[in-house]
Coordinates of C-alpha atoms in Angstrom, one line a residue:
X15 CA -24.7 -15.8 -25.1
X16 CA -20.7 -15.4 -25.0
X17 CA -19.4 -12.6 -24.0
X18 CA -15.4 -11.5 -25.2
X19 CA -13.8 -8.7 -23.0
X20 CA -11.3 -7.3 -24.9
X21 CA -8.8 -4.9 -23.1
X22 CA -9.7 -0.8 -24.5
X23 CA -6.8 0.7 -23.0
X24 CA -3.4 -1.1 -23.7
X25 CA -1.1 -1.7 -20.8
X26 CA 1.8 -0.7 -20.9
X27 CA 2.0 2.2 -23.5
X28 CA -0.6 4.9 -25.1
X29 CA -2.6 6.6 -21.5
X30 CA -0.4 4.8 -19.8
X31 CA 2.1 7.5 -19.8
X32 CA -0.3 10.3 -19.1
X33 CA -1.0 8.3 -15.9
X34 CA 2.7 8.6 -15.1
X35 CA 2.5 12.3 -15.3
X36 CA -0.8 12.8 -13.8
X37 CA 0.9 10.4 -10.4
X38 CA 3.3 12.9 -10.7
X39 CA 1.8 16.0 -10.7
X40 CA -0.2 14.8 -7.6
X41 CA 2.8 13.7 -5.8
X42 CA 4.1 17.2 -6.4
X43 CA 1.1 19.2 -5.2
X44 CA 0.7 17.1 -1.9
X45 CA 4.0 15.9 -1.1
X46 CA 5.4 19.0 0.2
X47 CA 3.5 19.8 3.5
X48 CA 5.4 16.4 4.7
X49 CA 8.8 16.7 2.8
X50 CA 9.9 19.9 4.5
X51 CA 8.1 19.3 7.8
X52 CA 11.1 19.9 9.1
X53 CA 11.7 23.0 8.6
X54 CA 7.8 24.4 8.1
X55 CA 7.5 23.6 11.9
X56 CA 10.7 23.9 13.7
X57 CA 10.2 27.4 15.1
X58 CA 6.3 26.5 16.0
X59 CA 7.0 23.5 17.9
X60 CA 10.2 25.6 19.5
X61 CA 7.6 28.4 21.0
X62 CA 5.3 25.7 22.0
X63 CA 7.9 23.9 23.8
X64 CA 7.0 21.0 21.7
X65 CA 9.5 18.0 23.1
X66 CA 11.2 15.4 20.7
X67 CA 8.7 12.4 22.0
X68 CA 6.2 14.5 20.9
X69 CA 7.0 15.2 17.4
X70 CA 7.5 11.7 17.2
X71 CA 4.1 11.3 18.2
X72 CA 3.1 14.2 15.6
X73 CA 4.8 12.3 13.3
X74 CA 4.0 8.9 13.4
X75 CA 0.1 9.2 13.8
X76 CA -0.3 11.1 10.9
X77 CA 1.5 8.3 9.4
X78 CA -0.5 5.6 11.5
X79 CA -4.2 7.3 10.6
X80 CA -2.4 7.3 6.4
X81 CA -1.4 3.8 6.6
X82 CA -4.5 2.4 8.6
X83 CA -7.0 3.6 5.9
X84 CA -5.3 1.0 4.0
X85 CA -7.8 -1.6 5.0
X86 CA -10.4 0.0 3.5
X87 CA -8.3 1.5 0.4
X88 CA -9.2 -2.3 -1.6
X89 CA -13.1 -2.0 -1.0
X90 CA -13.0 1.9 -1.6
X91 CA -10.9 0.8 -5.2
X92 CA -13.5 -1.6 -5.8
X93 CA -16.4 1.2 -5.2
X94 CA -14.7 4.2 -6.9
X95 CA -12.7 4.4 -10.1
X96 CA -9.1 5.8 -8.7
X97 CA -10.1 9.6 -10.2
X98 CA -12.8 9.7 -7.8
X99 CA -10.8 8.5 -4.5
X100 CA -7.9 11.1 -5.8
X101 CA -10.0 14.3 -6.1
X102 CA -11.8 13.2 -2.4
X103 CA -8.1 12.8 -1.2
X104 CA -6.7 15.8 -2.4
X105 CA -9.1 18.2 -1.4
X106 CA -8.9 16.2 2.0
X107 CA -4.9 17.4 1.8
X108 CA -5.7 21.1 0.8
X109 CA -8.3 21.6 3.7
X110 CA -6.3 19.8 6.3
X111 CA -3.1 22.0 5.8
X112 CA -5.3 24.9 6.0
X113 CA -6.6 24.5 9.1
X114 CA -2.7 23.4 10.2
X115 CA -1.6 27.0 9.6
X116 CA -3.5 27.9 12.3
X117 CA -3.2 25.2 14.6
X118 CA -0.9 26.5 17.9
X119 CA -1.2 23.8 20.3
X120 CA -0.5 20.1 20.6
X121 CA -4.0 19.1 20.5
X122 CA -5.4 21.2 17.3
X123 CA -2.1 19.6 15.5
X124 CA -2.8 16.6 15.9
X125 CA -6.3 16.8 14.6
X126 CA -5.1 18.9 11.9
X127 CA -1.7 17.5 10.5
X128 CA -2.5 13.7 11.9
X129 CA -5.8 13.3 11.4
X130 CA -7.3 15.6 8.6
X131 CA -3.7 15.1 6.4
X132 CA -3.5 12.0 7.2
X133 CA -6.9 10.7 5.6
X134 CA -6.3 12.6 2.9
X135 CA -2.6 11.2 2.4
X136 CA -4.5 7.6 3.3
X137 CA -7.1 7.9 0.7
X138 CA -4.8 9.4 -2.1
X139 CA -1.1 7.2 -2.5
X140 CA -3.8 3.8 -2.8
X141 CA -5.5 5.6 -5.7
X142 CA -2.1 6.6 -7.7
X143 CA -0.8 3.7 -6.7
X144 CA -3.4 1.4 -8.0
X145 CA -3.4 3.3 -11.2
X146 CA 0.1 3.3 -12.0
X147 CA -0.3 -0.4 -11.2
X148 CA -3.1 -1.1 -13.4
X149 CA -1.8 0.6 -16.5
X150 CA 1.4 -0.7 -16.2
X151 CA 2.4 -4.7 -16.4
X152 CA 5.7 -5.6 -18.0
X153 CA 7.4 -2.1 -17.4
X154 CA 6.5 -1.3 -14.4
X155 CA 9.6 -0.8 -12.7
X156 CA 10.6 2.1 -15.5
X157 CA 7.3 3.4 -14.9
X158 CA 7.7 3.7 -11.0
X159 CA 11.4 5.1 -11.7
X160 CA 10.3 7.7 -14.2
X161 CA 7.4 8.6 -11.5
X162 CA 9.5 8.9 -9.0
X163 CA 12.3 10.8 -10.5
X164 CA 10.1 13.8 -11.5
X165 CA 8.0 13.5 -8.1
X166 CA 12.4 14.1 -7.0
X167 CA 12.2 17.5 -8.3
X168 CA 9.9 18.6 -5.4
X169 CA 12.4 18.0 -2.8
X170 CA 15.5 19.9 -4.6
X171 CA 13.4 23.1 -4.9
X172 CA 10.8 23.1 -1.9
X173 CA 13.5 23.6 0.8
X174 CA 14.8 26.2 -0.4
X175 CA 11.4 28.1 -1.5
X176 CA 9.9 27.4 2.1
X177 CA 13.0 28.9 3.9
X178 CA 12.3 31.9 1.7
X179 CA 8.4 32.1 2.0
X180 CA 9.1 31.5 6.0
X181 CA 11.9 34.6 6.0
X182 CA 8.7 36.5 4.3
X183 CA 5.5 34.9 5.3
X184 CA 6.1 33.7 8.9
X185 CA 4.5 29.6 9.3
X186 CA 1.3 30.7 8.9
X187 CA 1.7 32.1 5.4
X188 CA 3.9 29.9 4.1
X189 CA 1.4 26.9 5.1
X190 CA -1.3 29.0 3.3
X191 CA 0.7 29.0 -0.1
X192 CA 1.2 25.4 0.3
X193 CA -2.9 24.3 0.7
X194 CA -2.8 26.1 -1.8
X195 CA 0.0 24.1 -3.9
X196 CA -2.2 20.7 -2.7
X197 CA -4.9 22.3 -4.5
X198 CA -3.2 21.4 -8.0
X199 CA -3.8 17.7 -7.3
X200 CA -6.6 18.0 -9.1
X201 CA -4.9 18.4 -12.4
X202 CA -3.2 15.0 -11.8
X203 CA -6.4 13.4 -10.2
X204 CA -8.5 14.5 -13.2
X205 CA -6.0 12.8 -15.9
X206 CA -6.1 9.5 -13.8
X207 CA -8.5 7.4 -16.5
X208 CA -10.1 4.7 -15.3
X209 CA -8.9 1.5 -17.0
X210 CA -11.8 0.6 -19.3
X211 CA -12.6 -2.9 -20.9
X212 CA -14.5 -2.9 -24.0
X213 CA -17.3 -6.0 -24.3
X214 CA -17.8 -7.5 -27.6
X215 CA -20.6 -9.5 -27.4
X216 CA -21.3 -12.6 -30.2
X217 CA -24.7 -14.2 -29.8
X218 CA -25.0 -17.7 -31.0
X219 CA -28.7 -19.4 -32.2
X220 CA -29.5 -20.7 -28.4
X221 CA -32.7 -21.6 -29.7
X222 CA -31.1 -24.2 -33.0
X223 CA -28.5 -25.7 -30.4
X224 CA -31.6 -26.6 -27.7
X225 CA -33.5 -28.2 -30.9
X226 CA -31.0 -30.3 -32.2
X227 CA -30.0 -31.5 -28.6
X228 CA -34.4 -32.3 -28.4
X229 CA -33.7 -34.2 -31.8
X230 CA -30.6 -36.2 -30.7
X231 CA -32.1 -37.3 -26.7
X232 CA -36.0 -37.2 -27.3
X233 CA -36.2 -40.8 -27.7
X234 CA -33.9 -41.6 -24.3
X235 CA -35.8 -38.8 -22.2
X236 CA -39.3 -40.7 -23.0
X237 CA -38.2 -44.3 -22.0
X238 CA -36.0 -42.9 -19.6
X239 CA -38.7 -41.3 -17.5
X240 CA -40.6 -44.1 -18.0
X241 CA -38.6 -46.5 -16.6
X242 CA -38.0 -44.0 -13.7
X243 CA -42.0 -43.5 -12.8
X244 CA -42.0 -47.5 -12.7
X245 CA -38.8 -47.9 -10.2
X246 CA -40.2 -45.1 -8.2
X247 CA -43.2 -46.6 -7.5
X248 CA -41.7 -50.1 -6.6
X249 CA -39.6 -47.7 -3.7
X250 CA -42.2 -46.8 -2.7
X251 CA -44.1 -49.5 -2.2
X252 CA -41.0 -51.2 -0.5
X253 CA -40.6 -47.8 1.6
X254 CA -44.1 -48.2 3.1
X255 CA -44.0 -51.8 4.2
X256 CA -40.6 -51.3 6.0
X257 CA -41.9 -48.6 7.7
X258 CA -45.0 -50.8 9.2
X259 CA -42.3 -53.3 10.3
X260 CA -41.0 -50.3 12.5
X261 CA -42.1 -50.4 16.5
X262 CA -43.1 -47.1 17.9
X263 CA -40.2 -46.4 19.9
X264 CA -37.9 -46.7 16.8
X265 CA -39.9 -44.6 15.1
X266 CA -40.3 -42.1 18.2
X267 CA -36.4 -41.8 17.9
X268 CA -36.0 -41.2 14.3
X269 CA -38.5 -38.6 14.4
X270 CA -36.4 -36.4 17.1
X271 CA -33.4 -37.4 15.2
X272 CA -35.1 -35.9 11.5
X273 CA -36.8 -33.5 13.5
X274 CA -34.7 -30.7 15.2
X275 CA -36.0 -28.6 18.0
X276 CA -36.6 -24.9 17.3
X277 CA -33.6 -23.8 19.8
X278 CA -31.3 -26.3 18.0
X279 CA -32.4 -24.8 14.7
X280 CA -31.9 -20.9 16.0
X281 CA -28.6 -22.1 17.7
X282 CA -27.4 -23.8 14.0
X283 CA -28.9 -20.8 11.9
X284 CA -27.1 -18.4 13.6
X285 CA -23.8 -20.1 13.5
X286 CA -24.7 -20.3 10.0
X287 CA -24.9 -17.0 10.0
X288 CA -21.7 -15.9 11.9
X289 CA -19.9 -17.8 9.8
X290 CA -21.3 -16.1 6.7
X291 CA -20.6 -13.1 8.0
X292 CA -16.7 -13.7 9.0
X293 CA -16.2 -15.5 5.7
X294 CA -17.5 -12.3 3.9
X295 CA -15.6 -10.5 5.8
X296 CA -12.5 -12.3 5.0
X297 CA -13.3 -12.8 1.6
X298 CA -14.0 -8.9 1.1
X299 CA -10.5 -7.8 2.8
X300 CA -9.1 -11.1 1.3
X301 CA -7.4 -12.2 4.6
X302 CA -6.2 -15.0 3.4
X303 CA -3.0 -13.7 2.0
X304 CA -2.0 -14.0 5.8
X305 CA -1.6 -17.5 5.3
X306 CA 1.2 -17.5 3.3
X307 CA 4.4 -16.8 5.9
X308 CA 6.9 -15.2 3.5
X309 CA 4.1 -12.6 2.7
X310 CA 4.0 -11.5 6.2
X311 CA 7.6 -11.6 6.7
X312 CA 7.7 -8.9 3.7
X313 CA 5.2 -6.5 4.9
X314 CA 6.9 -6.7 8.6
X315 CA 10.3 -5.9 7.5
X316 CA 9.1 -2.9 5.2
X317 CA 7.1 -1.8 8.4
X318 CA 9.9 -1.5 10.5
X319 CA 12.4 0.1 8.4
X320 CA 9.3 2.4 6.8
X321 CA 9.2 3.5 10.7
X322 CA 12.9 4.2 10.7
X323 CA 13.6 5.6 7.5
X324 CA 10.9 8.1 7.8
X325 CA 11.8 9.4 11.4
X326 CA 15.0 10.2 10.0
X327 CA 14.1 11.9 6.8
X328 CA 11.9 14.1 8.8
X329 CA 13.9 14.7 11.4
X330 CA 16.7 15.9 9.1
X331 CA 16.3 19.7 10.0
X332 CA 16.0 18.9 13.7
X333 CA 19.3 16.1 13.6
X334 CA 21.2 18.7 11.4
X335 CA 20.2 21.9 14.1
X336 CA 22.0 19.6 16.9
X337 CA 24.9 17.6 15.7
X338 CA 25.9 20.1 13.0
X339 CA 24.8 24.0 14.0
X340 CA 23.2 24.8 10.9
X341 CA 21.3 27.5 10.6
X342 CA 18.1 27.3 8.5
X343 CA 19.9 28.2 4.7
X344 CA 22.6 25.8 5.1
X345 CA 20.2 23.1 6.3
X346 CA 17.9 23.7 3.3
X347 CA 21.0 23.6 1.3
X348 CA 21.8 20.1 2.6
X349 CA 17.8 19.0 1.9
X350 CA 18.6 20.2 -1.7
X351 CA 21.8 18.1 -2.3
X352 CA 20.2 15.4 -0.9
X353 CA 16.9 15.4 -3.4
X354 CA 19.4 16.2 -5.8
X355 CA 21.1 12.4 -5.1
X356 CA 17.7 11.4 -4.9
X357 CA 16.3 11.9 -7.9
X358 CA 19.8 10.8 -9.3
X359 CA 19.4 7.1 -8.1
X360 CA 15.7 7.3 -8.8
X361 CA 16.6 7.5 -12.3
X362 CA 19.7 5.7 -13.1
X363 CA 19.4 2.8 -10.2
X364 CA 16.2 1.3 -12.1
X365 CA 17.4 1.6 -15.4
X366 CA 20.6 -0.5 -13.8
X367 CA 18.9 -3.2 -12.0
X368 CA 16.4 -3.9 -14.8
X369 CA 19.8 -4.8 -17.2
X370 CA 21.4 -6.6 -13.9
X371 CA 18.0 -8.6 -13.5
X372 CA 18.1 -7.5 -9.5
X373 CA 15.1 -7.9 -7.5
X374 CA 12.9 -5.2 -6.1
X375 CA 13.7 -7.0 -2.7
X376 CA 17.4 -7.3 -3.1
X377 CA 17.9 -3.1 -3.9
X378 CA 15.2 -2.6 -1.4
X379 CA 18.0 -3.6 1.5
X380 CA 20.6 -2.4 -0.4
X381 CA 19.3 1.0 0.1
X382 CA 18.5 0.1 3.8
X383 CA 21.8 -0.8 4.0
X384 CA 23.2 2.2 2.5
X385 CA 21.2 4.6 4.7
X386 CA 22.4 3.4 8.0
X387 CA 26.2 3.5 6.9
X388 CA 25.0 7.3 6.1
X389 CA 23.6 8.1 9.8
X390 CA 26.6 6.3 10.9
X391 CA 28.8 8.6 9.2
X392 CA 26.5 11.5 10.2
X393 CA 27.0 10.8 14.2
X394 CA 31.0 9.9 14.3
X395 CA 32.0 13.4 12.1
X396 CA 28.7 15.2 12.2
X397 CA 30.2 18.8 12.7
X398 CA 32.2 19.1 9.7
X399 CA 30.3 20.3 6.7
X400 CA 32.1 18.6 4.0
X401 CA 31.2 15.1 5.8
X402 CA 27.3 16.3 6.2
X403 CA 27.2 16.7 2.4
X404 CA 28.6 13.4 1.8
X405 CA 26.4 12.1 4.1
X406 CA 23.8 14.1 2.2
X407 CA 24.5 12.6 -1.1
X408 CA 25.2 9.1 0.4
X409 CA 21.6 8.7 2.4
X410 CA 20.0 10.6 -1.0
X411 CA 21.0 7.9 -2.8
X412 CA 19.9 5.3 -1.4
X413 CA 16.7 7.2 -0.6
X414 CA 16.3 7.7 -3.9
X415 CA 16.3 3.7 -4.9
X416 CA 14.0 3.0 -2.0
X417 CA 11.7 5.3 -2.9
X418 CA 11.7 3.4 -6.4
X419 CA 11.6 -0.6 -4.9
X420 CA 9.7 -0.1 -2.0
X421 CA 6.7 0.8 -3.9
X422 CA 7.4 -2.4 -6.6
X423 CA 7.9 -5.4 -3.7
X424 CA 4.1 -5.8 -3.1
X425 CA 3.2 -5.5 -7.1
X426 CA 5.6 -8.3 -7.6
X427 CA 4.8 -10.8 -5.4
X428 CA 1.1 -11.2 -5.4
X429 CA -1.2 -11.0 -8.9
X430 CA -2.7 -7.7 -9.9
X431 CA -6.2 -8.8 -8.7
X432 CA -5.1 -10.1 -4.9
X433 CA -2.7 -6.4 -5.0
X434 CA -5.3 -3.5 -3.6
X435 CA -5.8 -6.0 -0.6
X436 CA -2.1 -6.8 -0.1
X437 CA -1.2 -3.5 -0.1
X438 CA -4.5 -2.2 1.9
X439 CA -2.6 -4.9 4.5
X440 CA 0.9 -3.4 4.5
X441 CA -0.3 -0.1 4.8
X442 CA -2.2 -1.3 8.1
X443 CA 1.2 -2.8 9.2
X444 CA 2.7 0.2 8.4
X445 CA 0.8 2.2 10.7
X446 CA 0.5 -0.1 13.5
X447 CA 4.3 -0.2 13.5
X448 CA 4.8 3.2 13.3
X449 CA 2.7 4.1 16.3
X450 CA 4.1 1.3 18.5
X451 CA 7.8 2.0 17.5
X452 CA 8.1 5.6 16.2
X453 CA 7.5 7.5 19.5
X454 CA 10.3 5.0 21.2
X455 CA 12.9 6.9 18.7
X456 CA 11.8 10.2 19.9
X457 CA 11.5 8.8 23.7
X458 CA 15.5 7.7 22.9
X459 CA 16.8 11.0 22.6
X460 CA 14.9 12.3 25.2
X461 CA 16.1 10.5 27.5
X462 CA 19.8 10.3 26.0
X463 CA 19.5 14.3 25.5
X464 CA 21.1 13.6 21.9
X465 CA 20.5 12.4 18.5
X466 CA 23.3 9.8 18.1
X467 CA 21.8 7.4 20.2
X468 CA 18.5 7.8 18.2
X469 CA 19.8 7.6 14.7
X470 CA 21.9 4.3 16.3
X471 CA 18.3 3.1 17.6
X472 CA 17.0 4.3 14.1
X473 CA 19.5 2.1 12.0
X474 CA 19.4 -1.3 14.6
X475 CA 15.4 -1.0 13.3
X476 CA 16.6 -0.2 9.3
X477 CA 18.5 -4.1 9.7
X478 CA 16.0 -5.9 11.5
X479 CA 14.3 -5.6 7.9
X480 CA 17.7 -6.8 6.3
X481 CA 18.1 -9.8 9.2
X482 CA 14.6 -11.0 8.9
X483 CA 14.5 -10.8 5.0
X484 CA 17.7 -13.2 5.1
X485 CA 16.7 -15.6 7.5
X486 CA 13.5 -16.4 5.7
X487 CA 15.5 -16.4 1.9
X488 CA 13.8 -13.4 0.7
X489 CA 17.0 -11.6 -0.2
X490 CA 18.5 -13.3 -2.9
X491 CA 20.1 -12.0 -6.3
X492 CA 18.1 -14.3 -8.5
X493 CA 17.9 -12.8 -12.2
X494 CA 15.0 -15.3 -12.9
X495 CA 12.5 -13.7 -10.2
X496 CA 13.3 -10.3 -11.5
X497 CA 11.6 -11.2 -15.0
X498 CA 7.9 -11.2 -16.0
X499 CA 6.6 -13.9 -17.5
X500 CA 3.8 -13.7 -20.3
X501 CA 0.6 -13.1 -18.2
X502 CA 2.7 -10.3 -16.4
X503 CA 3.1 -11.6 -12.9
X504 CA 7.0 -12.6 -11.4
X505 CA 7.5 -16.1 -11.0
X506 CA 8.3 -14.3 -7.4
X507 CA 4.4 -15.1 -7.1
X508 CA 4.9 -18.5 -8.1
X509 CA 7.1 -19.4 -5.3
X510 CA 3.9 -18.9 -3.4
X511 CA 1.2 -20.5 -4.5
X512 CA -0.8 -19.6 -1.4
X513 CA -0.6 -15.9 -3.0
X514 CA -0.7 -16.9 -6.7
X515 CA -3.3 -19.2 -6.6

């Protein structure tokens, strides 16, 4: 029997655009509870007497508990169809801001916002990530940009609707209306088709093929065996008076040499069996892609600056409050201008760098690069408006295009089939990282009583990713890695045939 598989749903066109909307709407319903933390929880964590370590801490384990389900998000993919792990993840969301609205102290926070959002967050971005991923092959970076330009709108509008819902509702209604904005993630998790494969099946005459084959070789297989019975017999015979010439002690020895005690035999079986065990385990998280030292070297340095570059963008209403004296309006204001440049290099930067032939890599520190001369701008002249929307628009834009790259640099350096394991790995990284550094940031201007030595602490992290990137010769403006080549992989992934392979 041979069996064709013929793809049913075409990459790269027909569904393939609903998925981009149904990523989308998702992104839209959940994304909010995190974009304007900010400001939902600036009051709360005021009247608790909530510290800047702390929110920190708030902070970076809900990002920790998101990023660590990753090592479980390429079995789960495997298990599930993406709809599936959406709706769980969604309705995760929903519940968990819920029971945040009603959270007032440190502890019930943390199991709230950390740990309930954060599973759901963990089990959700895999899933719409995978999907956009799967549908997607040689136009994948317009995909991602389109996807991420509408998920942009959120941010210009949310700001300024929860400063109004908190002038109306107080925190706890305005985190009510927004559990119950997650709950439209099940529009977009219900459009996410699984990518099906259609079987065509063309049976050939098995039983024809096995009698011509018995009509070609029946003569050979007769005299054949013959002649074998006969030299087997003959080794035999020679096998039996060897083994007379033997003295007993020989023979004493081979026996305990052919015959194993029972403790040796447990001892070997269960090595046998540990190593079974840890090469299953390997081979089910695919561990191997460890090997391969320029993969590493990527998911550290998007660790570290994902640890810096989120601090900040959370941190914006609290940063804004102290260097600037804004009150909560104007600050919203500022959020707004900055989605706004957002969204704007969201969807021109892609469009750009796929005619320049840039890597995903090469715009990814570009924005990194981009951000930091924004926070620098932001701590020197800080208390002048004008300068905090150009900073604004500045740290928007390059937001914006790593926002679009970040999500791209996995994708294109490992094949499709090695990528829900790759990027189950820099998820774990991400969240290792972020509970080991992110606090420090928080600890800085603690102990500094001031924001400008934490956004300095935040930017040195934002370049370790640019220094380690160009020590190894990962940044590089190299057209040629930038295109796909016909089985829709980068020849990125075949500058590392540990990965490709």
């Amino acid at each position: 029997m041979m069996i064709d598989i013929i793809s049913h749903g075409e990459p790269d066109r027909g569904w393939a655009w609903m998925i981009v909307a149904a990523v989308t709407i998702i992104n839209l319903a959940i994304l909010p509870i995190q974009q304007c933390f900010g400001l939902i929880f600036a009051e709360r964590f005021m009247s608790l007497g909530i510290t800047a370590t702390q929110i920190s801490l708030i902070l970076h384990l809900n990002g920790t508990i998101t990023c660590s389900l990753g090592l479980i998000s390429g079995p789960m993919m495997k298990r599930f169809t993406f709809r599936k792990v959406a709706f769980c993840g969604g309705l995760i969301i929903a519940i968990g801001i819920y029971m945040t609205a009603f959270a007032v102290s440190l502890p019930s926070i943390i199991i709230t916002y950390c740990v309930i959002i954060g599973i759901g967050q963990g089990i959700t971005f895999p899933a719409t990530s995978l999907a956009l991923n799967t549908y997607f092959r040689k136009k994948r970076n317009i995909a991602m940009g389109f996807s991420v330009t509408l998920t942009g709108l959120g941010p210009i509008l949310m700001p300024l609707v929860v400063a109004n819902l908190l002038e109306g509702y107080g925190t706890i209604g305005t985190l009510l209306i927004v559990a119950g904005i997650a709950i439209h993630s099940f529009i977009g998790a219900s459009l996410l088709q699984p990518f099906k494969e259609k079987e065509i099946t063309s049976i050939t005459k098995g039983n024809d093929i096995t009698a011509s084959s018995a009509e070609c070789n029946g003569g050979s297989i007769v005299n054949g065996t013959e002649e074998l019975k006969t030299d087997n017999e003959t080794d035999l015979k020679n096998g039996l008076a060897s083994c007379l010439l033997l003295n007993e002690e020989v023979e004493g020895e081979m026996e305990k040499c052919e015959r194993p005690s029972v403790h040796d035999m447990t001892d070997e079986n269960m090595k046998e069996g540990k190593q079974t065990i840890l090469s299953k385990i390997s081979e089910h998280l695919d561990l191997d892609l460890l090997k391969d030292s320029r993969y590493v070297a990527v998911i550290l340095g998007m660790a570290v600056s994902f640890v810096a570059e989120t601090n900040f963008n959370a941190m914006i209403p609290f940063v804004l409050t102290e260097l600037s004296g804004l009150d909560r309006t104007a600050i919203a204001t500022v959020m707004s201008i900055q989605a706004f440049s957002d969204i704007t290099g969201r969807l021109c930067v892609p469009l750009l760098a796929h005619k320049a032939g840039w890597t995903s890599r090469s715009l990814y520190i570009i924005s990194l690069i981009g951000s930091t001369i924004g926070r620098t701008i932001l701590t020197t002249w800080g208390d002048t408006y004008a300068i905090v929307i150009l900073v604004a628009l500045i740290i928007g834009l390059a937001k914006g295009t790593k926002a679009v790259f970040q999500a791209l640099i996995i994708p294109d350096y490992v094949p499709l089939e090695r990528l829900p394991a790759a990027s189950g790995m820099q998820m774990v990284c991400n969240g290792v990282l972020s509970i080991a550094i992110g606090p420090i940031i928080g600890l800085v201007h603690d102990l500094m009583n001031s924001y400008v030595s934490a956004l300095h602490f935040t930017s040195f992290l934002s370049l370790s990713c640019v220094c380690l990137w160009y020590m190894g010769g990962l940044w590089r403006f190299n057209k040629a890695t930038a295109n796909l080549n016909e089985k829709g992989e980068t020849t990125e992934t075949q500058e590392a045939p540990e990965i490709g392979a």
